[in-house]
Coordinates of C-alpha atoms in Angstrom, one line a residue:
X1 CA 187.6 -40.2 6.0
X2 CA 189.4 -43.4 7.6
X3 CA 192.9 -44.0 7.5
X4 CA 194.8 -45.1 4.3
X5 CA 197.3 -47.5 4.0
X6 CA 200.6 -44.9 3.1
X7 CA 203.3 -46.1 4.4
X8 CA 205.3 -46.7 0.3
X9 CA 203.5 -43.4 -0.5
X10 CA 204.6 -40.5 -2.7
X11 CA 206.6 -37.2 -1.6
X12 CA 205.2 -34.0 -2.3
X13 CA 208.0 -33.8 -4.2
X14 CA 207.4 -36.9 -6.5
X15 CA 202.9 -35.8 -6.5
X16 CA 203.9 -32.3 -7.5
X17 CA 205.6 -34.1 -11.6
X18 CA 202.4 -36.6 -11.3
X19 CA 200.2 -33.6 -11.8
X20 CA 202.4 -31.9 -13.5
X21 CA 202.3 -34.6 -16.1
X22 CA 198.7 -35.0 -15.7
X23 CA 198.8 -30.8 -16.7
X24 CA 200.7 -32.0 -19.8
X25 CA 198.2 -34.6 -21.2
X26 CA 195.6 -32.0 -20.2
X27 CA 193.8 -29.9 -21.9
X28 CA 191.7 -26.1 -21.1
X29 CA 190.6 -25.6 -16.8
X30 CA 191.4 -29.0 -16.5
X31 CA 195.0 -28.5 -17.0
X32 CA 194.9 -25.5 -15.3
X33 CA 194.4 -26.8 -12.5
X34 CA 196.8 -29.4 -12.2
X35 CA 199.3 -26.8 -13.2
X36 CA 198.7 -25.2 -10.4
X37 CA 198.0 -27.3 -8.6
X38 CA 202.0 -29.3 -9.1
X39 CA 202.8 -25.3 -7.5
X40 CA 200.5 -26.3 -4.7
X41 CA 202.2 -28.9 -3.9
X42 CA 205.7 -27.1 -3.4
X43 CA 204.4 -25.2 -0.6
X44 CA 202.0 -28.1 1.2
X45 CA 202.9 -28.3 5.2
X46 CA 203.1 -31.6 6.0
X47 CA 203.4 -34.8 3.4
X48 CA 199.9 -35.5 1.7
X49 CA 201.1 -39.1 2.9
X50 CA 200.9 -37.9 6.5
X51 CA 197.5 -36.3 5.9
X52 CA 196.3 -39.6 3.9
X53 CA 197.4 -41.9 6.7
X54 CA 195.6 -40.0 9.1
X55 CA 193.2 -40.9 7.7
X56 CA 192.6 -36.6 6.6
X57 CA 191.5 -34.9 3.7
X58 CA 192.9 -34.0 1.4
X59 CA 191.3 -31.7 0.2
X60 CA 192.7 -29.8 3.4
X61 CA 195.6 -29.0 1.2
X62 CA 195.6 -26.0 -1.0
X63 CA 195.1 -26.7 -5.1
X64 CA 193.4 -30.0 -4.0
X65 CA 189.6 -30.8 -4.4
X66 CA 187.6 -33.9 -5.0
X67 CA 188.4 -35.1 -8.7
X68 CA 192.3 -34.2 -7.5
X69 CA 192.8 -36.1 -4.4
X70 CA 191.0 -39.2 -5.8
X71 CA 193.6 -38.9 -8.6
X72 CA 196.2 -39.1 -5.9
X73 CA 194.9 -41.7 -3.5
X74 CA 195.0 -43.7 -6.8
X75 CA 198.6 -43.3 -7.2
X76 CA 199.3 -44.5 -3.1
X77 CA 197.4 -47.6 -3.9
X78 CA 199.4 -48.1 -7.2
X79 CA 202.8 -47.3 -5.3
X80 CA 206.1 -48.0 -7.9
X81 CA 209.0 -46.1 -8.1
X82 CA 208.8 -42.1 -8.5
X83 CA 209.4 -40.5 -12.0
X84 CA 212.4 -38.2 -12.2
X85 CA 211.4 -34.9 -13.9
X86 CA 213.2 -33.5 -16.8
X87 CA 214.6 -29.9 -15.9
X88 CA 212.2 -28.0 -16.3
X89 CA 210.9 -28.7 -13.0
X90 CA 214.0 -30.6 -11.6
X91 CA 215.6 -30.2 -8.2
X92 CA 212.9 -27.9 -6.4
X93 CA 212.7 -28.0 -1.9
X94 CA 209.3 -28.8 -1.3
X95 CA 208.0 -27.0 2.3
X96 CA 207.9 -30.0 3.8
X97 CA 211.3 -31.5 3.3
X98 CA 212.6 -28.2 3.7
X99 CA 211.0 -27.8 7.4
X100 CA 211.9 -31.8 8.4
X101 CA 215.6 -30.9 7.4
X102 CA 215.5 -27.7 9.4
X103 CA 213.8 -29.3 12.4
X104 CA 217.5 -31.6 12.5
X105 CA 218.9 -28.8 12.1
X106 CA 217.4 -26.4 14.5
X107 CA 220.9 -24.0 14.3
X108 CA 220.0 -22.7 11.0
X109 CA 217.3 -21.0 11.9
X110 CA 218.7 -19.5 15.1
X111 CA 221.2 -17.4 13.3
X112 CA 219.6 -15.8 10.3
X113 CA 219.9 -12.0 10.7
X114 CA 217.4 -11.4 8.0
X115 CA 216.2 -11.5 4.8
X116 CA 218.1 -10.4 1.4
X117 CA 215.6 -9.6 -1.6
X118 CA 211.8 -8.9 -0.9
X119 CA 209.6 -5.6 -2.9
X120 CA 207.4 -3.2 -1.8
X121 CA 204.3 -0.8 -3.0
X122 CA 206.9 0.9 -4.9
X123 CA 207.4 -2.0 -7.2
X124 CA 205.4 -4.7 -7.9
X125 CA 205.1 -5.8 -4.2
X126 CA 201.4 -6.0 -2.1
X127 CA 203.1 -4.3 1.1
X128 CA 204.7 -1.2 2.5
X129 CA 207.8 0.0 3.7
X130 CA 206.6 -0.7 6.8
X131 CA 204.4 -3.9 6.0
X132 CA 207.9 -5.4 5.7
X133 CA 209.4 -4.2 8.1
X134 CA 206.8 -5.4 10.9
X135 CA 206.7 -9.2 9.4
X136 CA 210.6 -9.5 9.9
X137 CA 210.3 -7.8 13.3
X138 CA 208.2 -10.8 14.3
X139 CA 210.6 -13.2 12.6
X140 CA 213.1 -12.0 15.6
X141 CA 215.1 -10.2 12.7
X142 CA 217.5 -7.7 13.1
X143 CA 217.0 -6.5 9.0
X144 CA 215.5 -6.6 5.7
X145 CA 217.1 -5.2 2.6
X146 CA 214.0 -3.6 0.5
X147 CA 214.7 -4.7 -3.2
X148 CA 212.5 -2.8 -5.6
X149 CA 213.0 -3.2 -9.4
X150 CA 214.5 -0.8 -11.0
X151 CA 213.2 1.2 -14.3
X152 CA 214.1 -0.8 -16.9
X153 CA 211.5 -3.7 -16.1
X154 CA 208.3 -1.1 -16.4
X155 CA 206.1 -4.7 -16.1
X156 CA 207.2 -4.5 -12.7
X157 CA 207.2 -1.6 -12.0
X158 CA 210.6 -0.9 -11.8
X159 CA 211.3 2.4 -10.1
X160 CA 214.0 5.7 -11.6
X161 CA 216.3 6.9 -9.9
X162 CA 214.6 10.0 -8.8
X163 CA 211.5 6.8 -7.3
X164 CA 214.9 5.9 -5.3
X165 CA 216.2 8.5 -3.4
X166 CA 212.2 9.1 -2.7
X167 CA 212.0 5.8 -1.2
X168 CA 215.5 6.3 1.1
X169 CA 214.0 8.9 2.5
X170 CA 211.1 6.8 3.0
X171 CA 213.4 4.3 4.6
X172 CA 215.0 6.7 7.2
X173 CA 211.6 7.9 8.5
X174 CA 210.3 4.0 9.0
X175 CA 214.4 3.2 10.9
X176 CA 213.5 6.3 12.8
X177 CA 210.1 4.9 12.9
X178 CA 211.6 1.8 15.0
X179 CA 214.2 2.7 16.7
X180 CA 212.0 5.5 18.9
X181 CA 210.1 2.2 19.2
X182 CA 212.9 -0.2 20.7
X183 CA 212.3 -2.0 17.5
X184 CA 215.4 -4.1 16.6
X185 CA 214.7 -4.7 13.0
X186 CA 216.3 -1.9 10.4
X187 CA 215.3 -1.7 6.8
X188 CA 218.8 -1.7 4.2
X189 CA 218.8 0.7 1.3
X190 CA 218.8 -2.1 -1.8
X191 CA 217.5 -2.9 -5.5
X192 CA 217.1 -5.3 -7.7
X193 CA 219.4 -3.7 -10.9
X194 CA 218.0 -4.7 -13.9
X195 CA 221.0 -6.6 -15.6
X196 CA 221.3 -6.5 -20.1
X197 CA 223.0 -9.3 -21.2
X198 CA 226.0 -7.4 -21.4
X199 CA 226.6 -7.4 -17.9
X200 CA 225.5 -3.2 -17.7
X201 CA 222.7 -2.1 -15.2
X202 CA 220.1 0.2 -15.7
X203 CA 220.2 2.5 -12.9
X204 CA 223.2 5.4 -12.5
X205 CA 226.5 4.4 -10.3
X206 CA 226.1 7.2 -8.7
X207 CA 222.0 6.7 -7.8
X208 CA 222.9 3.1 -6.1
X209 CA 226.8 3.8 -4.8
X210 CA 224.1 4.9 -2.3
X211 CA 222.4 2.5 -1.5
X212 CA 224.1 -0.6 1.5
X213 CA 223.2 -2.8 -0.8
X214 CA 222.5 -4.3 -4.8
X215 CA 221.5 -6.9 -6.5
X216 CA 222.0 -7.4 -10.1
X217 CA 219.6 -9.9 -11.9
X218 CA 218.9 -10.9 -15.7
X219 CA 215.7 -10.4 -16.7
X220 CA 216.1 -10.8 -21.1
X221 CA 216.9 -13.0 -23.7
X222 CA 216.8 -15.9 -20.5
X223 CA 215.4 -18.8 -23.0
X224 CA 218.9 -18.5 -24.9
X225 CA 220.5 -22.3 -25.0
X226 CA 224.2 -21.5 -26.0
X227 CA 226.0 -21.0 -23.4
X228 CA 225.8 -17.5 -21.4
X229 CA 229.1 -17.6 -19.3
X230 CA 230.3 -14.5 -20.7
X231 CA 227.0 -12.3 -19.8
X232 CA 227.9 -13.5 -15.7
X233 CA 231.3 -13.5 -15.7
X234 CA 230.4 -9.3 -16.8
X235 CA 227.3 -9.1 -14.9
X236 CA 230.0 -10.0 -11.8
X237 CA 232.9 -7.6 -12.8
X238 CA 230.4 -4.1 -12.6
X239 CA 231.1 -2.5 -10.1
X240 CA 227.4 -0.9 -8.7
X241 CA 226.3 -5.0 -7.7
X242 CA 227.7 -7.1 -4.5
X243 CA 224.5 -10.2 -5.0
X244 CA 224.0 -12.3 -8.4
X245 CA 220.4 -12.5 -7.8
X246 CA 218.9 -15.0 -8.7
X247 CA 221.7 -16.7 -11.4
X248 CA 220.3 -19.2 -13.5
X249 CA 216.8 -17.6 -14.4
X250 CA 214.5 -20.7 -13.8
X251 CA 211.4 -20.7 -13.3
X252 CA 209.4 -24.3 -12.0
X253 CA 207.9 -25.9 -15.0
X254 CA 208.1 -22.5 -17.3
X255 CA 211.6 -22.1 -18.3
X256 CA 214.6 -24.3 -17.3
X257 CA 217.0 -21.5 -17.5
X258 CA 220.2 -20.7 -19.1
X259 CA 223.4 -22.3 -19.6
X260 CA 227.2 -21.5 -18.1
X261 CA 230.6 -22.6 -18.1
X262 CA 229.8 -22.8 -13.2
X263 CA 232.6 -23.3 -12.3
X264 CA 234.0 -20.7 -13.8
X265 CA 231.5 -18.4 -13.1
X266 CA 232.0 -19.1 -9.2
X267 CA 235.5 -19.2 -9.4
X268 CA 235.1 -15.4 -10.8
X269 CA 232.4 -14.8 -8.0
X270 CA 234.7 -16.1 -5.7
X271 CA 237.2 -14.3 -6.5
X272 CA 235.7 -10.4 -6.5
X273 CA 234.1 -11.1 -2.8
X274 CA 231.0 -11.5 -4.9
X275 CA 228.0 -13.8 -3.4
X276 CA 225.3 -15.5 -5.4
X277 CA 221.5 -15.4 -4.1
X278 CA 219.5 -18.5 -3.5
X279 CA 216.6 -17.1 -3.9
X280 CA 213.3 -18.8 -2.0
X281 CA 211.0 -18.5 -4.1
X282 CA 209.1 -21.0 -5.1
X283 CA 209.1 -21.4 -7.7
X284 CA 212.6 -20.4 -8.7
X285 CA 214.9 -21.7 -6.2
X286 CA 217.9 -20.8 -7.8
X287 CA 220.7 -21.4 -7.8
X288 CA 219.4 -25.0 -7.6
X289 CA 221.2 -27.6 -5.2
X290 CA 223.6 -28.7 -7.4
X291 CA 225.3 -25.0 -8.0
X292 CA 224.5 -24.7 -4.7
X293 CA 227.0 -27.5 -4.0
X294 CA 229.4 -25.9 -7.0
X295 CA 229.3 -22.1 -5.6
X296 CA 230.6 -23.6 -2.1
X297 CA 233.1 -25.8 -3.6
X298 CA 234.0 -22.9 -5.2
X299 CA 234.1 -20.6 -1.2
X300 CA 232.6 -18.4 -3.0
X301 CA 229.9 -16.3 -0.4
X302 CA 225.9 -16.4 -0.8
X303 CA 222.9 -14.8 -0.5
X304 CA 219.7 -15.3 1.1
X305 CA 216.5 -14.3 -0.5
X306 CA 212.1 -14.3 -0.8
X307 CA 211.5 -12.4 -3.2
X308 CA 208.7 -12.1 -1.1
X309 CA 205.3 -9.8 -3.0
X310 CA 203.9 -10.1 0.2
X311 CA 204.5 -9.9 3.5
X312 CA 203.1 -13.9 4.2
X313 CA 206.0 -15.1 2.0
X314 CA 208.9 -14.3 4.3
X315 CA 208.2 -18.0 5.4
X316 CA 209.3 -18.8 2.2
X317 CA 213.1 -18.7 3.8
X318 CA 213.0 -22.4 4.8
X319 CA 213.5 -23.2 1.3
X320 CA 216.8 -21.4 0.8
X321 CA 217.2 -22.4 4.4
X322 CA 217.5 -25.7 3.5
X323 CA 219.2 -26.0 0.1
X324 CA 221.6 -24.3 1.9
X325 CA 221.6 -26.3 4.8
X326 CA 221.3 -29.5 2.0
X327 CA 224.3 -29.0 -0.2
X328 CA 226.8 -28.1 2.9
X329 CA 227.9 -24.0 2.6
X330 CA 229.2 -23.0 5.8
X331 CA 227.3 -20.5 7.7
X332 CA 230.7 -17.8 7.9
X333 CA 230.0 -17.8 4.4
X334 CA 226.3 -16.8 4.3
X335 CA 225.7 -13.1 3.6
X336 CA 222.5 -13.4 6.0
X337 CA 224.4 -15.5 9.5
X338 CA 226.1 -11.5 9.3
X339 CA 225.5 -8.6 11.9
X340 CA 224.0 -5.7 10.4
X341 CA 227.7 -4.4 11.1
X342 CA 229.8 -7.2 9.5
X343 CA 227.0 -7.5 6.8
X344 CA 227.4 -3.9 5.5
X345 CA 231.7 -3.5 6.2
X346 CA 231.3 -6.9 4.2
X347 CA 229.2 -4.3 1.2
X348 CA 232.2 -2.3 2.0
X349 CA 234.8 -4.1 1.6
X350 CA 233.7 -5.9 -2.2
X351 CA 233.4 -2.2 -3.5
X352 CA 236.7 -1.0 -2.9

């Protein structure tokens, strides 16, 4: 294929929105194909326009076959202004944009010490504790937090107190093996505790008090349209959690998430010394950029987690890093830039 004239063309985010709109108009298998392609566009490693200009086929990109390629090339030819997405699809970084930003700000990747949300075969992940640790070692991390789901989320294989204790023994064994092998990375005992709308957790306080770190996340009543500020304030006041995970509860092209007086929520988090998360999973990216900027203004601590369920998904961290960088967050306020010792000191201060 000869190089396509696409110098004035659309970004991957613009293409994702057009694919999503096509999906809304289509039916049956074609609808599913457009929706899959829209999601895939956020993980394309380079801009589709650059691929076209280089004379390469867009079918190199995940989710794109000959039919989709023809559509996208026609959009390049048509030109026109980007389409403003609805709230359901607004404010998501593409991997191509994130990596371009981080390439221009290399200190952000260089200073990263670890990843503070991921799942293993103990709940709904595909890798063992050791698998995830080895993947983190390959990335040069100092630590990772294993945050499998808690017992209230049965659909995700949530673990109970007894299983949490068993997992702790496995983590201790993995850490001993890593140390004996001279490896740098260490595994933190953690949990993604399920919070009900009253901010209450689903695990005993004594069981989570023995962990290095605890995330609290809402997984129910996430389509409410009225103000949910009270549930966030209750969650932040829960003494068992240090990080409020994927706070808004949004998912790309599926659920816009909850509404709240976010200035009040972030002010409470800052006052209590707790952190709010940027969940870097591509479909979540939660907090969104506008809320990250509000959290920064309030002086909140920020936690970055990929929400990985497979070892290769640790690469999603670039989406969270780029969001924090773009929002102007001070690296001193990001937990993942702390050493393991400083991170655990922070947890101790929050608990006390």
